[in-house]
mmCIF file of N, CA and C in Angstrom:
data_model
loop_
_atom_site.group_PDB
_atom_site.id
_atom_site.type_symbol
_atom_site.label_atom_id
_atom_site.label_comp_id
_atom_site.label_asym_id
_atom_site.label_seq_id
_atom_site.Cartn_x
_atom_site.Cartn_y
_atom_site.Cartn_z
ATOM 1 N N UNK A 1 -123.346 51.769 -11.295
ATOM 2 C CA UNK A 1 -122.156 52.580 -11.500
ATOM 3 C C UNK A 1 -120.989 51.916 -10.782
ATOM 4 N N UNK A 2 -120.032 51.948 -11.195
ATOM 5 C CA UNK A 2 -118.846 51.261 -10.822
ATOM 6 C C UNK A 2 -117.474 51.920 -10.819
ATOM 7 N N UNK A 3 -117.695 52.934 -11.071
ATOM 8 C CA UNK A 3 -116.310 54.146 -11.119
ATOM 9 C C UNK A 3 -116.987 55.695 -10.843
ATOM 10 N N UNK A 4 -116.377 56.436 -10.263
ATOM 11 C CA UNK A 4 -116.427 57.885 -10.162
ATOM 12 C C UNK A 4 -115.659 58.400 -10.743
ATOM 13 N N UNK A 5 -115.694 59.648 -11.319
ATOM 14 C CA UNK A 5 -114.814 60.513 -11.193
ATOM 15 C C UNK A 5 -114.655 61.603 -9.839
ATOM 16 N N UNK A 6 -113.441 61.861 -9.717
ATOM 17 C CA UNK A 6 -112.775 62.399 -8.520
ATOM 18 C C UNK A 6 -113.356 63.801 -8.841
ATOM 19 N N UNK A 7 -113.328 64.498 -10.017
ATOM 20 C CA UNK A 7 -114.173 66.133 -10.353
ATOM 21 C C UNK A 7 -114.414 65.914 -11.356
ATOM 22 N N UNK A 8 -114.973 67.238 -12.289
ATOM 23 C CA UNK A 8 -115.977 66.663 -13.495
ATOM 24 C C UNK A 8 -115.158 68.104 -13.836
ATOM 25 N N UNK A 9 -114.190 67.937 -13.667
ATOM 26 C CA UNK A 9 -113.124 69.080 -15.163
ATOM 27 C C UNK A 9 -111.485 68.349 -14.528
ATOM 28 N N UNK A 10 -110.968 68.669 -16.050
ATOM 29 C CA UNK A 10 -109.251 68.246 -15.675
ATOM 30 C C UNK A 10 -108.990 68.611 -16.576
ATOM 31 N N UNK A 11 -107.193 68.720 -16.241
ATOM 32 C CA UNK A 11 -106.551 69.669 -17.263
ATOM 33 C C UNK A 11 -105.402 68.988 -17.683
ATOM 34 N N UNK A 12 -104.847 68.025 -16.958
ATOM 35 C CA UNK A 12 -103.671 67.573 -17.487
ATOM 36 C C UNK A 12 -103.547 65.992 -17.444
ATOM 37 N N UNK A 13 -104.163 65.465 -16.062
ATOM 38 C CA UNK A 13 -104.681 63.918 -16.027
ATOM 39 C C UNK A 13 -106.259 63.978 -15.347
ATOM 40 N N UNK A 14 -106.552 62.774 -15.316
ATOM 41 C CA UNK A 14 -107.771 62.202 -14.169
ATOM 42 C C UNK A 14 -107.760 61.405 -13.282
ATOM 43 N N UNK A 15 -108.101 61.345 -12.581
ATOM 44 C CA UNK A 15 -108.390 60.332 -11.122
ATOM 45 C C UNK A 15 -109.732 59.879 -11.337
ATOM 46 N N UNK A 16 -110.007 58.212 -11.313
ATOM 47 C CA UNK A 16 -110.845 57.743 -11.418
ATOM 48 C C UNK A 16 -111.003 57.107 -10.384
ATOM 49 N N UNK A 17 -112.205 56.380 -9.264
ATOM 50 C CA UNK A 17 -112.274 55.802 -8.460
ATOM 51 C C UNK A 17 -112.891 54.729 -8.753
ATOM 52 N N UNK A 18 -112.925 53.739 -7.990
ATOM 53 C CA UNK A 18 -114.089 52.373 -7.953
ATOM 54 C C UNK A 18 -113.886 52.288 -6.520
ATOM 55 N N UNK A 19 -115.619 51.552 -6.939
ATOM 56 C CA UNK A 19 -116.346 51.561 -5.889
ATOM 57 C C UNK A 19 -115.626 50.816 -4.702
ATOM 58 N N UNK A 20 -114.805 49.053 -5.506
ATOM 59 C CA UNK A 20 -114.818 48.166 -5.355
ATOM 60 C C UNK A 20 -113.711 47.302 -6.020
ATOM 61 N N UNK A 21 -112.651 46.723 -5.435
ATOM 62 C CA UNK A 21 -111.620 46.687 -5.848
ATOM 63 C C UNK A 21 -112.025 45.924 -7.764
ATOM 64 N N UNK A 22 -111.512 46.132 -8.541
ATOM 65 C CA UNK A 22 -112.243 45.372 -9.721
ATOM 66 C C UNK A 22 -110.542 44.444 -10.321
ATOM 67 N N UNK A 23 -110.327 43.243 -10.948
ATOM 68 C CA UNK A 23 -109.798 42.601 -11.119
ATOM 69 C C UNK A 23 -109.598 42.454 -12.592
ATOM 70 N N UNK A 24 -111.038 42.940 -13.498
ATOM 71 C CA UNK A 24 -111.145 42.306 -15.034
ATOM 72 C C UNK A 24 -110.577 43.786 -15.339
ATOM 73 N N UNK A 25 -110.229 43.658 -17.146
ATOM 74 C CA UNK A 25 -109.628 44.712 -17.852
ATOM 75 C C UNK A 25 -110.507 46.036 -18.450
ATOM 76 N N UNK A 26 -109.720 47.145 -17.952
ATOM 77 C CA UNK A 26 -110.754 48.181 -17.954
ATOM 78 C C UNK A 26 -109.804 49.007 -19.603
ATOM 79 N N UNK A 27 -110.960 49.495 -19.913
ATOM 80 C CA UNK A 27 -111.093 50.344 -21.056
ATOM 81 C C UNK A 27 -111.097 51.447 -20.830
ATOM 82 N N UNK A 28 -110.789 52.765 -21.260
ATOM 83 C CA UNK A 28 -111.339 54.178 -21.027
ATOM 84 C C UNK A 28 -111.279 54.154 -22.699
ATOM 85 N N UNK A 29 -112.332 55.571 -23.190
ATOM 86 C CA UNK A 29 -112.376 56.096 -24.037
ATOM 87 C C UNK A 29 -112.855 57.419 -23.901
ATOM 88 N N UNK A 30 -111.863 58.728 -24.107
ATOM 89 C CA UNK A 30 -112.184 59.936 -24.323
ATOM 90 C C UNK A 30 -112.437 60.458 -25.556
ATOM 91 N N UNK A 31 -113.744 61.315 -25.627
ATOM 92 C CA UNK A 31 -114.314 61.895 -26.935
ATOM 93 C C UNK A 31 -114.676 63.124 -26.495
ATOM 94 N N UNK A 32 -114.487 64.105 -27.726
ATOM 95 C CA UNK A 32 -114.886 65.165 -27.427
ATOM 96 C C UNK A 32 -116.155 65.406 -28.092
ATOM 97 N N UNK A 33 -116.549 66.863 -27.742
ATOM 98 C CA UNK A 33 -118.354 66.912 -27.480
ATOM 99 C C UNK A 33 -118.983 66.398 -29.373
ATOM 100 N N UNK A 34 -117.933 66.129 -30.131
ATOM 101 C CA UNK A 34 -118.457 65.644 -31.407
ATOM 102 C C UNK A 34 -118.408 64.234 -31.839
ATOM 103 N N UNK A 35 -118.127 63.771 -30.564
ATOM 104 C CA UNK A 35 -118.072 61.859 -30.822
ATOM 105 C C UNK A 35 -116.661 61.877 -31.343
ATOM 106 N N UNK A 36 -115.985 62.679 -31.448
ATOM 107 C CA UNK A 36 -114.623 62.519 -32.184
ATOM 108 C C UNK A 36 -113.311 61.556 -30.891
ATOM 109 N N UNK A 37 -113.255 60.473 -31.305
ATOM 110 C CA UNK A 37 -112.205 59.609 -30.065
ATOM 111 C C UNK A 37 -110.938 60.536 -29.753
ATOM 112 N N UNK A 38 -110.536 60.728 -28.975
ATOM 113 C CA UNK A 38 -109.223 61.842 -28.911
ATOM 114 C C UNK A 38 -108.175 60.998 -28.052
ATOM 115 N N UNK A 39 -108.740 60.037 -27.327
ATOM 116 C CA UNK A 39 -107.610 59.212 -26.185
ATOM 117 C C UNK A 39 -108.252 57.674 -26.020
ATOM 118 N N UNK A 40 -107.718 56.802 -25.637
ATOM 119 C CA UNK A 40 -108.060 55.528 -24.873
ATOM 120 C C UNK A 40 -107.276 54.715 -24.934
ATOM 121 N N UNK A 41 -107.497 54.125 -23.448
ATOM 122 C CA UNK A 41 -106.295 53.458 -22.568
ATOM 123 C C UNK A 41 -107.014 52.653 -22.078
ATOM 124 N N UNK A 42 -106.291 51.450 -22.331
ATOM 125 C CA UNK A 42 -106.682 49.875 -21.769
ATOM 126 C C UNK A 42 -105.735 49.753 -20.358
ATOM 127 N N UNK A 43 -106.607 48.876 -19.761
ATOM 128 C CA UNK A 43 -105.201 48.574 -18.274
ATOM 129 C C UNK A 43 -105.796 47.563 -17.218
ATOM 130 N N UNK A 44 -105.425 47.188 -16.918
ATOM 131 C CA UNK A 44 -106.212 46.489 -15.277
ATOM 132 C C UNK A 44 -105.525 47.182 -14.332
ATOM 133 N N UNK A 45 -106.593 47.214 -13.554
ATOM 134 C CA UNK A 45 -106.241 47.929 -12.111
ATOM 135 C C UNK A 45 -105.142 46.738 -11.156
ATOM 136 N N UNK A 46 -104.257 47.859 -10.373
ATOM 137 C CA UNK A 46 -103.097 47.192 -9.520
ATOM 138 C C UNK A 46 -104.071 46.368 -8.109
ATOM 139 N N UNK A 47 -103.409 45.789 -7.708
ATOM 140 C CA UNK A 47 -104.022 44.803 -7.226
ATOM 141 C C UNK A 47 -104.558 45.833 -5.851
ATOM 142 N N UNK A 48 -105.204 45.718 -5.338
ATOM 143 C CA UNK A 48 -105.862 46.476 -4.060
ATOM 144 C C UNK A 48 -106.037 47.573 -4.474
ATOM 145 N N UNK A 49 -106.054 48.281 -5.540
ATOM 146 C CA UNK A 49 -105.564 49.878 -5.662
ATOM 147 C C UNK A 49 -106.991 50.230 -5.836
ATOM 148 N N UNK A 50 -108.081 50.977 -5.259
ATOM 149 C CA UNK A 50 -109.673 51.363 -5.915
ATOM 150 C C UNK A 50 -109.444 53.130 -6.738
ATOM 151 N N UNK A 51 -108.466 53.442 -7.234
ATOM 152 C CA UNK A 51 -108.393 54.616 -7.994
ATOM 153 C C UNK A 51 -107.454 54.313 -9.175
ATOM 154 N N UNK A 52 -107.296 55.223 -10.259
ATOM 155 C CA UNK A 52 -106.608 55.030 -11.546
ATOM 156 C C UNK A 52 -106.630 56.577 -11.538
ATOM 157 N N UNK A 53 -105.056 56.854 -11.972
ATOM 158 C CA UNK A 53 -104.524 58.009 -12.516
ATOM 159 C C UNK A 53 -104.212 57.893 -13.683
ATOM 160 N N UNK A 54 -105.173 58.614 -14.619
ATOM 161 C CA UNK A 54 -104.924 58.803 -16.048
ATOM 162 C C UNK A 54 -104.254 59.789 -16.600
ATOM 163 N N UNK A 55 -102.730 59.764 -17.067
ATOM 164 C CA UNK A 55 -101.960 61.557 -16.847
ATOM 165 C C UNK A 55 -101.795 61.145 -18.733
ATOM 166 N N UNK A 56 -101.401 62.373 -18.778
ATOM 167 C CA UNK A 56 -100.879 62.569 -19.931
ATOM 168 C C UNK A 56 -102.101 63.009 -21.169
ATOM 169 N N UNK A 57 -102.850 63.713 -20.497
ATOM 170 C CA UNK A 57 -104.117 64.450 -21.080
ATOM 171 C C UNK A 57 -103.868 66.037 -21.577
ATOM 172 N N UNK A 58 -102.335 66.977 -21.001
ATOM 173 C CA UNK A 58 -102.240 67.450 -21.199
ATOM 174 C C UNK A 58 -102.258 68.728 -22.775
ATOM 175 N N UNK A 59 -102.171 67.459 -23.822
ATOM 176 C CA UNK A 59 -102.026 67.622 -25.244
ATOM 177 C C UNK A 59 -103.174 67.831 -25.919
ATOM 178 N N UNK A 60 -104.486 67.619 -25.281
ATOM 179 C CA UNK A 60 -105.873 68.044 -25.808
ATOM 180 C C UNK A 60 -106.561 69.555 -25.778
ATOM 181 N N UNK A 61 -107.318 69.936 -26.293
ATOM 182 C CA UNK A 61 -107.612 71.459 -26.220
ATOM 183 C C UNK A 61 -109.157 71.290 -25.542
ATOM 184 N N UNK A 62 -109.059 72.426 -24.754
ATOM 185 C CA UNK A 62 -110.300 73.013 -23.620
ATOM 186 C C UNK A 62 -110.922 72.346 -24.389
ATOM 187 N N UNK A 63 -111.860 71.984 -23.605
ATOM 188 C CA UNK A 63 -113.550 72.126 -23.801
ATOM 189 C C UNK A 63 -114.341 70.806 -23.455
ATOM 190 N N UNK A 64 -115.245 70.684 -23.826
ATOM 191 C CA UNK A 64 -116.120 69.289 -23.463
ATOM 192 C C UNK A 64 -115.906 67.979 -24.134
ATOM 193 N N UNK A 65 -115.701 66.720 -23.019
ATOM 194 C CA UNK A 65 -115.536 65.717 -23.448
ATOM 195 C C UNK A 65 -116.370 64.364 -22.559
ATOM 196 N N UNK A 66 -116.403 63.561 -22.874
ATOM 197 C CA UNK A 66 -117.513 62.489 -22.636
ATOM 198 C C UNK A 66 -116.183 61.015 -22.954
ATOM 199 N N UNK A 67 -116.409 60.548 -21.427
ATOM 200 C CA UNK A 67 -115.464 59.684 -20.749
ATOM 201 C C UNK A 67 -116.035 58.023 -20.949
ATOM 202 N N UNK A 68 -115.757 56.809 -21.738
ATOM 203 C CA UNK A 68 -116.496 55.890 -21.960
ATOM 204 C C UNK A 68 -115.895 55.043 -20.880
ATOM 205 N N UNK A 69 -115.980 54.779 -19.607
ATOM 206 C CA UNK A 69 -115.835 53.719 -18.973
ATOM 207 C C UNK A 69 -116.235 52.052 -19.305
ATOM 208 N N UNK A 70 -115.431 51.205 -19.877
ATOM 209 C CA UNK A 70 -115.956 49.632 -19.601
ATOM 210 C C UNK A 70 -115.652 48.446 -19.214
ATOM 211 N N UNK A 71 -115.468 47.791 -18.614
ATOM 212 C CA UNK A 71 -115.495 46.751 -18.235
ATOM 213 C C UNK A 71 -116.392 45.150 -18.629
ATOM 214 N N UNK A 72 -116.024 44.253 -18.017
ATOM 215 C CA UNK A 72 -116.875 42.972 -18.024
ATOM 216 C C UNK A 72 -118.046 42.944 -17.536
ATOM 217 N N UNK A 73 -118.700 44.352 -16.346
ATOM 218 C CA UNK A 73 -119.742 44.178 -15.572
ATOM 219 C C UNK A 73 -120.462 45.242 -16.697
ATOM 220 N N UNK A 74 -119.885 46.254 -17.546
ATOM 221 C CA UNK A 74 -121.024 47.438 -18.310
ATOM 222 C C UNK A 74 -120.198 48.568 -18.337
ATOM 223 N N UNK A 75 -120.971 49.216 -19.219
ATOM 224 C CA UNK A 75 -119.838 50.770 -19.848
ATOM 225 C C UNK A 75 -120.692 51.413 -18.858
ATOM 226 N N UNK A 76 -120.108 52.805 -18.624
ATOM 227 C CA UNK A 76 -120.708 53.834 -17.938
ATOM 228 C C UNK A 76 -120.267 55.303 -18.836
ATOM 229 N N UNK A 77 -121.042 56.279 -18.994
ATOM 230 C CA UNK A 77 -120.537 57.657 -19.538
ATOM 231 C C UNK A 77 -120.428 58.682 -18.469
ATOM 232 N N UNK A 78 -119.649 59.669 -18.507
ATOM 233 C CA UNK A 78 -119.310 60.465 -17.695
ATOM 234 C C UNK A 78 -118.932 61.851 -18.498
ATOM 235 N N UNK A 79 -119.274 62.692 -18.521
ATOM 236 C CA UNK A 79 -119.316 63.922 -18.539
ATOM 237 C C UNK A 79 -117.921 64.814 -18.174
ATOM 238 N N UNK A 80 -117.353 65.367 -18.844
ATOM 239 C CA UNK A 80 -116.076 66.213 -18.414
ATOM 240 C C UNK A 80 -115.732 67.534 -19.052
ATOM 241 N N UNK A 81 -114.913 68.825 -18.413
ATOM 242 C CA UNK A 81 -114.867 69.533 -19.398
ATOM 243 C C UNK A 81 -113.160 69.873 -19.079
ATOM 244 N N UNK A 82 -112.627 69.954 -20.117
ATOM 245 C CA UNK A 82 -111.062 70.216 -19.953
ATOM 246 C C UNK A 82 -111.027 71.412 -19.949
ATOM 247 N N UNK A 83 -110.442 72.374 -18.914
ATOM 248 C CA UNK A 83 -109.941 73.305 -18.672
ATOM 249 C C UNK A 83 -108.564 73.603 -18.252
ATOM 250 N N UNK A 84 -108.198 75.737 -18.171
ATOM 251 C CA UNK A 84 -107.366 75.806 -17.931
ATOM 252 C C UNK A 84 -106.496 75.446 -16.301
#
């Protein structure tokens, strides 16, 4: 595992952590609980920075979604539920 999430619900952005400062280009992909893609954002992390603020989530509707983390080292899934 190579990223956390900061809580496992959000409502308007996310906070993502690493473990470990990472250098290569990171991917996110948000889906909701039907595989349906609803968001994703490419980026490399700022130089020293081990967290990523993902805002602008506000425009999606409640409920369950599944977070595709990837990188050069491996994808990771993560579990989320958008609330009020």
């Amino acid at each position: 595992m190579f990223a956390k999430i900061k809580e496992a619900f959000f409502t308007d952005s996310l906070t993502i952590e690493w473990n470990r400062v990472i250098s290569d280009p990171l991917k996110f992909v948000l889906k909701n609980d039907k595989g349906e893609v609803c968001s994703t954002l490419e980026t490399t992390q700022p130089q020293n920075q081990k967290y990523f603020n993902w805002r602008g989530l506000n425009d999606l509707p409640y409920g369950r979604y599944f977070l595709e983390l990837s990188n050069i080292e491996g994808d990771q899934l993560v579990k989320l539920v958008k609330r009020v």
